[in-house]
Coordinates of C-alpha atoms in Angstrom, one line a residue:
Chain A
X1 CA 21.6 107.4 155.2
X2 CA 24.1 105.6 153.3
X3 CA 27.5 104.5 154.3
X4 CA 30.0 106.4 152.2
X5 CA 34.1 104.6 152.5
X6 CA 37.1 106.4 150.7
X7 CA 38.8 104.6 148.4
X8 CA 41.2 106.5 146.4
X9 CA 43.5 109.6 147.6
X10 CA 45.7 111.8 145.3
X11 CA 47.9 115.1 145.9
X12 CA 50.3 117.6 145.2
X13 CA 52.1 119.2 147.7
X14 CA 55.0 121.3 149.0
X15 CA 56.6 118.0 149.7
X16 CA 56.0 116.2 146.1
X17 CA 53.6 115.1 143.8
X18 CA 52.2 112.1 145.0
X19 CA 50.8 110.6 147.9
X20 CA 53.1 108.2 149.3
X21 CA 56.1 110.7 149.0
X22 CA 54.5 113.5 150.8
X23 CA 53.7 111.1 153.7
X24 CA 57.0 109.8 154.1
X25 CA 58.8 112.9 154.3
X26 CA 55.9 114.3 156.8
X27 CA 56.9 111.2 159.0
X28 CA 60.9 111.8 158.5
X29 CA 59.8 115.8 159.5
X30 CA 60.5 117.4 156.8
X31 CA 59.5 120.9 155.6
X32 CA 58.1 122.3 152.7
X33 CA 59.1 125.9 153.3
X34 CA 61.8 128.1 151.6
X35 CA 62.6 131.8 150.4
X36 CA 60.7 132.2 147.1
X37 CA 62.9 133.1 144.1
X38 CA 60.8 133.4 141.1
X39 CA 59.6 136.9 142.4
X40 CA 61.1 139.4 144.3
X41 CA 60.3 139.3 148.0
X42 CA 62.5 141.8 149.7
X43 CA 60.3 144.4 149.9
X44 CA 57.6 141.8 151.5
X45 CA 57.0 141.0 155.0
X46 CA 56.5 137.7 154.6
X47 CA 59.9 136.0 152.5
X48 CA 58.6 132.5 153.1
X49 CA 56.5 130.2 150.8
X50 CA 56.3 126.3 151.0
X51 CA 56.3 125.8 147.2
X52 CA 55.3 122.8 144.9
X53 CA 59.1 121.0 144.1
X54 CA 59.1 121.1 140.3
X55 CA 60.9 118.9 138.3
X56 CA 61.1 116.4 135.4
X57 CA 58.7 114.3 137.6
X58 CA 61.5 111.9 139.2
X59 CA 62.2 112.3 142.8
X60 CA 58.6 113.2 143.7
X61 CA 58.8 116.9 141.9
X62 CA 55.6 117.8 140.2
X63 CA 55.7 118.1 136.3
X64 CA 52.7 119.7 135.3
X65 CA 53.2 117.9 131.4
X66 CA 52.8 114.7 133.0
X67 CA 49.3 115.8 133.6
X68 CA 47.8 118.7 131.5
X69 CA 49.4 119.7 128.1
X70 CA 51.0 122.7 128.0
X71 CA 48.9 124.2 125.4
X72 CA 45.7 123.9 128.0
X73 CA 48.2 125.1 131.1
X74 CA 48.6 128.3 129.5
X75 CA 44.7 128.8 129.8
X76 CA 44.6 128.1 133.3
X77 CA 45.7 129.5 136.9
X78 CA 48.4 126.5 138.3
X79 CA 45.8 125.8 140.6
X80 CA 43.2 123.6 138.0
X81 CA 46.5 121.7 137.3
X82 CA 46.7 120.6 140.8
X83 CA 43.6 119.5 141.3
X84 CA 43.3 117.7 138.0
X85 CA 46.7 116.1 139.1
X86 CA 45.3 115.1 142.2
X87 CA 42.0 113.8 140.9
X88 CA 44.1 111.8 138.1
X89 CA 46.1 109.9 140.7
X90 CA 42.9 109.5 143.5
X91 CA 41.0 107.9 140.4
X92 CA 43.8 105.8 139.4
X93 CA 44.4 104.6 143.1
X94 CA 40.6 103.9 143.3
X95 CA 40.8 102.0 140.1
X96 CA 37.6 103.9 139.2
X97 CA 37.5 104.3 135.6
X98 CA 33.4 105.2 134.9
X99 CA 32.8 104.2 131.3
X100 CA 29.3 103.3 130.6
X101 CA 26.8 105.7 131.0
X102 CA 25.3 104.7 134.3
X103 CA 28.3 104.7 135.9
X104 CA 29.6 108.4 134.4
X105 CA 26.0 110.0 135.6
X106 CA 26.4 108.1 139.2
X107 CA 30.2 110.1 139.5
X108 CA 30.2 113.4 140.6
X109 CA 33.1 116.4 141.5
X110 CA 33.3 118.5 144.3
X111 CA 36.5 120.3 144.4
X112 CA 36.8 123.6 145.3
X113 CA 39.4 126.7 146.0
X114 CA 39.8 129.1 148.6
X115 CA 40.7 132.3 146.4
X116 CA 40.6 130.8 143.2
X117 CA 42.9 132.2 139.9
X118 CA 44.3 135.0 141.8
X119 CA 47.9 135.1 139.6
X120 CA 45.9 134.9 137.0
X121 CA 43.6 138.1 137.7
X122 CA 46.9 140.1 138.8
X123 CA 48.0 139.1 135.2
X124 CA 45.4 140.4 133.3
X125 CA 44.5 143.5 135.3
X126 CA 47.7 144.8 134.5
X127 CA 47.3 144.1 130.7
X128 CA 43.8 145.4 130.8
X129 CA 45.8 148.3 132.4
X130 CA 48.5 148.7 130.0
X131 CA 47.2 147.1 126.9
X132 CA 43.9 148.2 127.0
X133 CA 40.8 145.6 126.6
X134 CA 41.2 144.1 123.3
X135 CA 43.9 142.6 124.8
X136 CA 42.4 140.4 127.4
X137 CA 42.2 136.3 126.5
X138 CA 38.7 134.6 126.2
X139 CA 40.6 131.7 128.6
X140 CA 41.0 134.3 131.3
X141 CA 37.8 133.9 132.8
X142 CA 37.4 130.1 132.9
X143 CA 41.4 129.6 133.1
X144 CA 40.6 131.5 137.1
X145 CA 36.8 130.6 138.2
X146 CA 37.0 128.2 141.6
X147 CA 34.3 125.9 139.8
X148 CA 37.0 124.9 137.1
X149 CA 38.5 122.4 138.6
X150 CA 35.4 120.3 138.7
X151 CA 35.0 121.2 135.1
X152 CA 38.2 120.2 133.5
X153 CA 38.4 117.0 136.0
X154 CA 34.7 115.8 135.0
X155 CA 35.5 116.6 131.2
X156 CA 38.9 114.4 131.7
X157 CA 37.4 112.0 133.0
X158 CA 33.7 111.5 131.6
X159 CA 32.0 112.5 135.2
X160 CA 28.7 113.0 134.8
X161 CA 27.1 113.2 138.2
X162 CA 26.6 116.2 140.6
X163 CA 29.4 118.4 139.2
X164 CA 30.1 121.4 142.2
X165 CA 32.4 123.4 144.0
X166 CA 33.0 124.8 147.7
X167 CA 34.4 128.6 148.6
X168 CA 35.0 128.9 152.8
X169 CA 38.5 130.2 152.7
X170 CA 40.7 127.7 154.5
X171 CA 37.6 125.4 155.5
X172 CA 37.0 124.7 151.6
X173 CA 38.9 121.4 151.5
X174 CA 37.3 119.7 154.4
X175 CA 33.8 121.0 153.8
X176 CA 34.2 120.1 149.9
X177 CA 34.7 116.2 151.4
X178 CA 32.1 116.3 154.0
X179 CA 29.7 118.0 151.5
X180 CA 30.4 115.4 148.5
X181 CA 30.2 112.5 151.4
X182 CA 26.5 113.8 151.9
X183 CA 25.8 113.5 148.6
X184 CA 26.6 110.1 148.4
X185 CA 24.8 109.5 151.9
X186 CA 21.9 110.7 150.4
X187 CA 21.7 108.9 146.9
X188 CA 22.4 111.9 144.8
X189 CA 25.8 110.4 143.4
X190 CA 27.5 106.9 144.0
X191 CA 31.0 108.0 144.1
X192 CA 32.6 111.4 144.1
X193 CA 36.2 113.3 143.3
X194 CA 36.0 115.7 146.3
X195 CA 39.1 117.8 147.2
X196 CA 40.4 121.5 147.0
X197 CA 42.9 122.9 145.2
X198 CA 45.0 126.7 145.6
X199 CA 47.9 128.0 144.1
X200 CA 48.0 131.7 145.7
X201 CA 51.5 132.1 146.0
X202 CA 52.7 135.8 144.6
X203 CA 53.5 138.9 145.5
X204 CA 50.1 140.1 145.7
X205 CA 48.5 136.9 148.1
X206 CA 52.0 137.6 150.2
X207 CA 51.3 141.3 150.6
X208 CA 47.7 140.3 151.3
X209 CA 47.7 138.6 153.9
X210 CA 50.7 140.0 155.8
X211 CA 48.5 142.8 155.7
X212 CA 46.0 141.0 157.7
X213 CA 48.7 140.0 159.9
X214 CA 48.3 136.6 159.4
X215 CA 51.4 135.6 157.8
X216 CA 54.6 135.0 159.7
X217 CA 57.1 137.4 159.9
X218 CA 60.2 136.5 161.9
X219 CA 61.9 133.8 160.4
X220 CA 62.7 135.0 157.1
X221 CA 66.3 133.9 157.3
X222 CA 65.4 130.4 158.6
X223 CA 62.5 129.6 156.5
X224 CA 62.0 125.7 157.4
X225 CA 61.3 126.9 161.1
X226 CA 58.7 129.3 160.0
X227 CA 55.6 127.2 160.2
X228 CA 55.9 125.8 164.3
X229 CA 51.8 125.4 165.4
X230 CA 51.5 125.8 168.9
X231 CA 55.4 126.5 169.5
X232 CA 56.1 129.5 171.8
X233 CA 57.6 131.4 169.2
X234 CA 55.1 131.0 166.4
X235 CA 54.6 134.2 164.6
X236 CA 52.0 133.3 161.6
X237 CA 51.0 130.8 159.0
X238 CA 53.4 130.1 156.0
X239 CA 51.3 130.1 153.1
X240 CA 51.4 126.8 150.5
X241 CA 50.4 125.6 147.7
X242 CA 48.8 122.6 145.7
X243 CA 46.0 120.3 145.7
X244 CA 44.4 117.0 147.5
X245 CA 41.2 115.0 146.2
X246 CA 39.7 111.7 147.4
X247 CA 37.8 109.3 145.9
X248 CA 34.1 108.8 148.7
X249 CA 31.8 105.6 147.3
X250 CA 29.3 104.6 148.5
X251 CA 30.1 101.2 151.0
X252 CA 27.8 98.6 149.1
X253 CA 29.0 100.1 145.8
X254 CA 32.9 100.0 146.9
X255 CA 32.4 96.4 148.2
X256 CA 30.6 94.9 145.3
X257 CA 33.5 96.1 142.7
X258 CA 36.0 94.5 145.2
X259 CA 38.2 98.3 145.7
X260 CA 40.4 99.1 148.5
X261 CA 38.7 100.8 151.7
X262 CA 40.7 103.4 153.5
X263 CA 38.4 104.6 155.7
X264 CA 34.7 105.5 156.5
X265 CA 33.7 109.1 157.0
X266 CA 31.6 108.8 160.0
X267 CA 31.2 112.4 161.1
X268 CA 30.4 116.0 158.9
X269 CA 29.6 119.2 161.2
X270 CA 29.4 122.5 160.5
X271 CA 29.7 125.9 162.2
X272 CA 29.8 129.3 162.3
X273 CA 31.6 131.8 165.0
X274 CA 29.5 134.8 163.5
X275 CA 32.4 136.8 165.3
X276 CA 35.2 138.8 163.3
X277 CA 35.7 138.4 159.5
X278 CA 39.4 137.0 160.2
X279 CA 39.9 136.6 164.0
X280 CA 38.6 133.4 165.6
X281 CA 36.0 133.8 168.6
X282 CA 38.3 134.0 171.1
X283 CA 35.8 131.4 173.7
X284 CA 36.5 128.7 171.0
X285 CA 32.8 127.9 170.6
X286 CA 32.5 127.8 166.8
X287 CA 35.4 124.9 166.8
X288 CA 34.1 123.5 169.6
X289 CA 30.2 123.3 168.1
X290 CA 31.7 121.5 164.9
X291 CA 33.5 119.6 166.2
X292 CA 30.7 118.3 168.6
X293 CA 28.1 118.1 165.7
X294 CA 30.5 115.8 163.4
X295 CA 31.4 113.5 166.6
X296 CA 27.0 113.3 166.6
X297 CA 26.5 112.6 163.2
X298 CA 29.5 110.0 163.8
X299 CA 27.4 108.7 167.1
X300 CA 30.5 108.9 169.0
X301 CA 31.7 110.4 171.8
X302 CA 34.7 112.4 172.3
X303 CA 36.8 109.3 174.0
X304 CA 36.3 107.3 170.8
X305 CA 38.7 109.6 168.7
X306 CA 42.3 108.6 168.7
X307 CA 43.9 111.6 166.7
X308 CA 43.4 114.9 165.9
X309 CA 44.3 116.6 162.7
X310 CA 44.7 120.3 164.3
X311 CA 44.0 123.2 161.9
X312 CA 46.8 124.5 163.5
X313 CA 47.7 127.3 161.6
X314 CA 50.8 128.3 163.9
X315 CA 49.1 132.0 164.3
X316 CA 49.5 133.0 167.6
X317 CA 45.7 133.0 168.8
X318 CA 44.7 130.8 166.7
X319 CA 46.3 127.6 167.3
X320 CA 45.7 128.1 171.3
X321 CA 41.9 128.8 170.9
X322 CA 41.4 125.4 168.8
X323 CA 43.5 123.9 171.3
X324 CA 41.5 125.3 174.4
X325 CA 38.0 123.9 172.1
X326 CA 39.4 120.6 171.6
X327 CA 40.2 120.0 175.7
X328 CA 36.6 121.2 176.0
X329 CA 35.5 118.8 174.0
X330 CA 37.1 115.9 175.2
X331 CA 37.0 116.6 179.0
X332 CA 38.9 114.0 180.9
X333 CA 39.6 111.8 178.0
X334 CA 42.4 114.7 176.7
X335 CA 44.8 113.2 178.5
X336 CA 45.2 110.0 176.2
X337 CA 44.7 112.5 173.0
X338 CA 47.0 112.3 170.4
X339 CA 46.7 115.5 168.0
X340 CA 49.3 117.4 165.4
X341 CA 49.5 119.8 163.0
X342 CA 50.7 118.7 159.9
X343 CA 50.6 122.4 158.4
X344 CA 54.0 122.2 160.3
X345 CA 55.7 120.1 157.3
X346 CA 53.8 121.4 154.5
X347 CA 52.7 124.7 155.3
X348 CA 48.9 126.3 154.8
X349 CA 47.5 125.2 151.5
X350 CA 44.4 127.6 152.1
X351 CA 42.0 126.1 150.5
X352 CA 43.4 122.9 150.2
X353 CA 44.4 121.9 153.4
X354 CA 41.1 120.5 154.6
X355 CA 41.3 118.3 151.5
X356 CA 45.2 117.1 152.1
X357 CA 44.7 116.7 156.2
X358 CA 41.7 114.7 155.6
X359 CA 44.3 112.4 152.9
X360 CA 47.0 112.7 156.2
X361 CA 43.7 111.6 158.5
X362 CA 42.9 108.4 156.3
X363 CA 46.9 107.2 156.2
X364 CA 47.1 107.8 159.9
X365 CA 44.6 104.9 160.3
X366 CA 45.8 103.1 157.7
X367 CA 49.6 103.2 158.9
X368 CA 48.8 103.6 162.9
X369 CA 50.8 106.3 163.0
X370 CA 50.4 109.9 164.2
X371 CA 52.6 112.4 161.8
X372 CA 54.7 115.1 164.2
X373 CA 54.2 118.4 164.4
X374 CA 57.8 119.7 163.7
X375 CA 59.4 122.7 165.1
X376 CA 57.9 122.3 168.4
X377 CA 60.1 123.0 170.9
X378 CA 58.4 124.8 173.5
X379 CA 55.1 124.6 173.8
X380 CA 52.9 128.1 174.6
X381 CA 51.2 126.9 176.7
X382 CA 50.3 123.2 179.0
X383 CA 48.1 120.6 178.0
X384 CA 47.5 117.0 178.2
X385 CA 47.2 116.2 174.7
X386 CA 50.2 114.5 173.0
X387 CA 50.9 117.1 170.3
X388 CA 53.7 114.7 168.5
X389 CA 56.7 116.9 169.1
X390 CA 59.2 116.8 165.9
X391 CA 58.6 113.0 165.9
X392 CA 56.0 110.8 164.4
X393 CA 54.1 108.5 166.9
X394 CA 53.4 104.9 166.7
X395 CA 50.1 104.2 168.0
X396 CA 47.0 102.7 167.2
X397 CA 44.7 104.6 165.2
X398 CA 41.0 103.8 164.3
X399 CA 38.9 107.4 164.2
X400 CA 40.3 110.6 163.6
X401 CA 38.8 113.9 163.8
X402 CA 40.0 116.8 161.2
X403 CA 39.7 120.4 161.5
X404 CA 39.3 123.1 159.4
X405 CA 38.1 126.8 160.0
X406 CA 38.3 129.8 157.8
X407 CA 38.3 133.3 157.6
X408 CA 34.4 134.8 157.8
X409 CA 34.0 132.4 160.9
X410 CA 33.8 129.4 159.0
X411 CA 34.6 126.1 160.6
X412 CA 33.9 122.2 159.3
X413 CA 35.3 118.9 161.1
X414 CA 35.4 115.4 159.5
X415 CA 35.2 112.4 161.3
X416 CA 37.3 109.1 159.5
X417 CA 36.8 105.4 161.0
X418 CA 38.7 102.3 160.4
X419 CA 36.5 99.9 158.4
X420 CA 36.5 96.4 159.3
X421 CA 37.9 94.0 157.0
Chain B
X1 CA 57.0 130.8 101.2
X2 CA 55.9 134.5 102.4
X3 CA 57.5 136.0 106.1
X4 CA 54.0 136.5 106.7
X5 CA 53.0 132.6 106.2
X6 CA 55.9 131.9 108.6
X7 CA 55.2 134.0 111.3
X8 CA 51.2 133.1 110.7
X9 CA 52.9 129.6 111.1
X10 CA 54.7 130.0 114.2
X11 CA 51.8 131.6 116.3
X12 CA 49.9 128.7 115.1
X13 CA 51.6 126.1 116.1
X14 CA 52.7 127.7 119.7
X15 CA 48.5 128.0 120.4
X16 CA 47.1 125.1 119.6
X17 CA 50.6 123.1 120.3
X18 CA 50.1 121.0 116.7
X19 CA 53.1 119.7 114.8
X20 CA 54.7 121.8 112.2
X21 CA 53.6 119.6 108.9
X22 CA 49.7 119.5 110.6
X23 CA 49.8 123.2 109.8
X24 CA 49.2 123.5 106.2
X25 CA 47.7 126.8 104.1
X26 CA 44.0 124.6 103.6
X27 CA 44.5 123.0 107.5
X28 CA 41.3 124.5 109.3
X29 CA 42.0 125.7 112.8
X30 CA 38.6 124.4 114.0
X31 CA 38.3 121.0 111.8
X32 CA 42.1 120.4 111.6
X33 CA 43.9 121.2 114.3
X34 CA 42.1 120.8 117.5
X35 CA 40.8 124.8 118.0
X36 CA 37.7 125.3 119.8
X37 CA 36.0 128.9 119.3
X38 CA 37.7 130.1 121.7
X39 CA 40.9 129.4 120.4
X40 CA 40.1 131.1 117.5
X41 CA 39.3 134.0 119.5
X42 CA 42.5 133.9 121.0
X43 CA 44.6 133.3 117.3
X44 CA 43.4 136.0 116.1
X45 CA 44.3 138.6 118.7
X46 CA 47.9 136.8 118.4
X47 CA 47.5 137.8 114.8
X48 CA 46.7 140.9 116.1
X49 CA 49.8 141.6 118.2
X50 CA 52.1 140.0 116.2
X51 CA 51.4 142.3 112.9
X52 CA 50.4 145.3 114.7
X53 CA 46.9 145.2 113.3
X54 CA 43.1 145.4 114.7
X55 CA 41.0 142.8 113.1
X56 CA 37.4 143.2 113.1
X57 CA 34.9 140.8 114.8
X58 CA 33.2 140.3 110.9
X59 CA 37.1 139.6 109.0
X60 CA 37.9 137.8 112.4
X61 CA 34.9 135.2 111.5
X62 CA 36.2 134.7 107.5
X63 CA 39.8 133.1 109.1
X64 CA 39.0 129.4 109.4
X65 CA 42.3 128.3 107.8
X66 CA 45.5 129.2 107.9
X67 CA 45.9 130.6 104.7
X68 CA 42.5 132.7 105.4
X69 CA 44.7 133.9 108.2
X70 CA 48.0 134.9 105.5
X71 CA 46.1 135.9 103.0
X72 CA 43.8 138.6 105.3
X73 CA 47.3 139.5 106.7
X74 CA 49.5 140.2 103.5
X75 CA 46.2 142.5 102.5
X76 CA 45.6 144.2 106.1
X77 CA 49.4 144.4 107.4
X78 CA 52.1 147.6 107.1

């Protein structure tokens, strides 16, 4: 199969628009969470959100005119903004710009959502409700489907290729990377625009998932503490929102037009727990078949891999199960593991976070640096592994692994690898 | 010019976000300023809520141009 090197990286998050700002406030341990005030949340469980900063565009705030006109945001859930946001900046980084036919046929999109328009469909049942049907907007539809984002980015930009999107809940991100990656391996596109996108945040997503006791609960009144993976005290996930995409290409192709490398994926595995539609088999074997099946398509073994990108939810079985997988997995090499959660800083993007950890797992080879997992003060339980307590780590870093597993039992791990100059 | 060209206007302008002068009585919404069908779609049911009226699929397809859009209005509104 063909080599397949990343050469471009773009997001929005809770942190800021923009790559480089999100990472340095990750390493200075920032978080992204606060108390929502554009809705009430009183009555909610859950009061805490980490929420795209938005802004004029200065100071790393997100201005959705810088990238969509208003006219075609009012068609569509915030969500396709994101992702065309991201896109637009992993493009521009790549200093892809596919103009003649050949090259728009050989680029592809694979971005995909975890839940999709879901503001969007609250809206609009409530006017069918009210208003009656004549009232409904022919952009409703396409302004909420999950495919959409690959639509509006391959019409922005002219991308002809394989055009496709991924749906696995809070594995969509990484699985929409390791998926596009294949593509490329296999000769069905030269370079893709893979990512995932979600903008859930509401009352009705709140509501939703407190009711599937996911969410957490106690720190209402201390919101930036909320999100603490692996902490003692963890209660739940705090949900977020935005977008991450990457640029893949395939090696020869990347070289020959002189880009930038970040990183090789090396490793794509796949798994499922077939075990409870939201709980995580409690023996840790679906994580722990993934990420065994990524480290063999990487042909590696488990001491090769410097860092882990946790999923590291902060739910309280979660986050110990993954953990229990990955000493599994590594045997007696945990003890020189370095892994964090990142969902620490910017909370749970759903069906983004595969798509932004994998963008956190290319800088942490590019920077040697492993980013902290904040609000770690006690951990729940012992290990060996280094989980990067509130501080970032300095450290050499050539292959990461990156996890991702969603609800249905649906689990996907990426392996990145420092490319040789 | 009429209350009804105004507020025709206005709704205009807000969809298809076009500058005022763009939006002249012969200006097509389709050839002129940018609409796709389903922006036309979406016009007229703005036309619809703003006068208060129901405008049938078969009158909806004779308003191409603005002053299509006034002129069925002035006829069809209270």
């Amino acid at each position: 199969m063909r080599r397949v090197v990343v050469t471009g990286l773009g997001m929005v998050t809770p942190l800021g628009c923009g790559v480089d700002v999100t990472w340095s406030r990750i390493l200075e341990g920032r978080s992204g969470a606060g108390r929502p005030d554009t809705f009430e949340v009183s009555d909610l469980a859950c009061q805490v959100a980490c929420e795209i900063p938005r802004g004029d565009g200065s100071d790393g705030t997100f201005n959705p005119d810088d990238w969509m006109e208003p006219k075609e945001q009012r068609k569509v859930d915030d969500f396709i903004v994101y992702s065309v946001a991201a896109a637009d900046q992993a493009l521009a980084d790549a200093g892809w710009k596919p103009e003649t036919y050949e090259d728009q046929i050989s680029t592809g999109v694979l971005i995909g959502s975890g839940i999709g328009g879901l503001l969007g469909i609250e809206q609009n049942a409530l006017l069918l409700k009210e208003k009656g049907p004549r009232r409904l907007s022919p952009f409703f539809i396409p302004g909420r489907l999950i495919n959409l984002c690959s639509g509006h980015v391959s019409i922005k930009h002219g991308l002809k290729g394989p055009n496709h999107a991924v749906v696995t809940a809070c594995s969509t991100g990484a699985h929409a990377v390791g998926d596009a990656a294949r593509l490329i391996a296999l000769g069905d596109a030269d370079v893709m625009v893979a990512g995932g996108a979600e903008s859930p945040i509401g009352r009705l997503a709140l509501a939703g998932f407190a009711a599937c006791r996911a969410l957490s609960t106690g720190f209402n009144d201390d919101p930036q503490r909320a999100s603490r993976p692996y902490d003692k005290d963890r209660d739940g996930f705090v949900m977020g929102e935005g977008a991450g995409c990457v640029v893949l290409e395939e090696y020869e192709h990347a070289k020959a037009r002189g880009a930038k490398i970040y990183a090789e994926v090396i490793g794509y595995g796949m798994s499922g727990d077939a075990y409870h539609i939201t709980a995580p088999a409690e023996d840790g074997d679906g994580a722990y078949r993934c990420m065994q099946a990524a480290l063999k398509r990487a042909g590696i073994g488990p001491s090769d891999i410097d860092y882990v990108n946790a999923h590291g939810t902060s739910t309280p079985l979660g986050d110990e199960i993954e953990l229990g997988a990955v000493s599994r997995l590594m045997g007696d090499a945990a003890g020189k593991l370095t892994m964090s959660s990142t969902k620490s800083s910017v909370g749970h993007l759903l069906g983004a976070a595969g798509a932004v950890e994998a963008i956190f797992s290319v800088l942490a080879i590019r920077d040697n640096v492993a980013p902290p997992t904040i609000n770690l003060d006690n951990p729940s339980i012992e290990t060996d592994i280094d989980l990067v307590a509130h501080k970032p780590k300095q450290m050499q870093i050539d292959t990461v692994l990156s996890n991702s597993f969603g609800f249905g039992g649906t689990n996907a791990s990426l392996v990145f690898r420092r490319v040789a100059d | 010019m009429s209350d009804i060209a105004e507020r025709v206007k206005k709704i205009v302008i807000e969809h298809l976000g076009v500058d005022a002068e763009k939006v002249t009585d012969n200006a097509s919404f389709i050839d002129d300023l940018g609409a796709d069908s389903l922006d036309n779609v979406e016009l007229v049911m703005a036309f619809e809520e703003e006068f208060g009226v129901e405008i049938p699929d078969d009158a909806a397809e004779t308003i191409q141009t603005v002053g299509d859009a006034v002129s069925f209005l002035e006829k069809n509104s209270a």
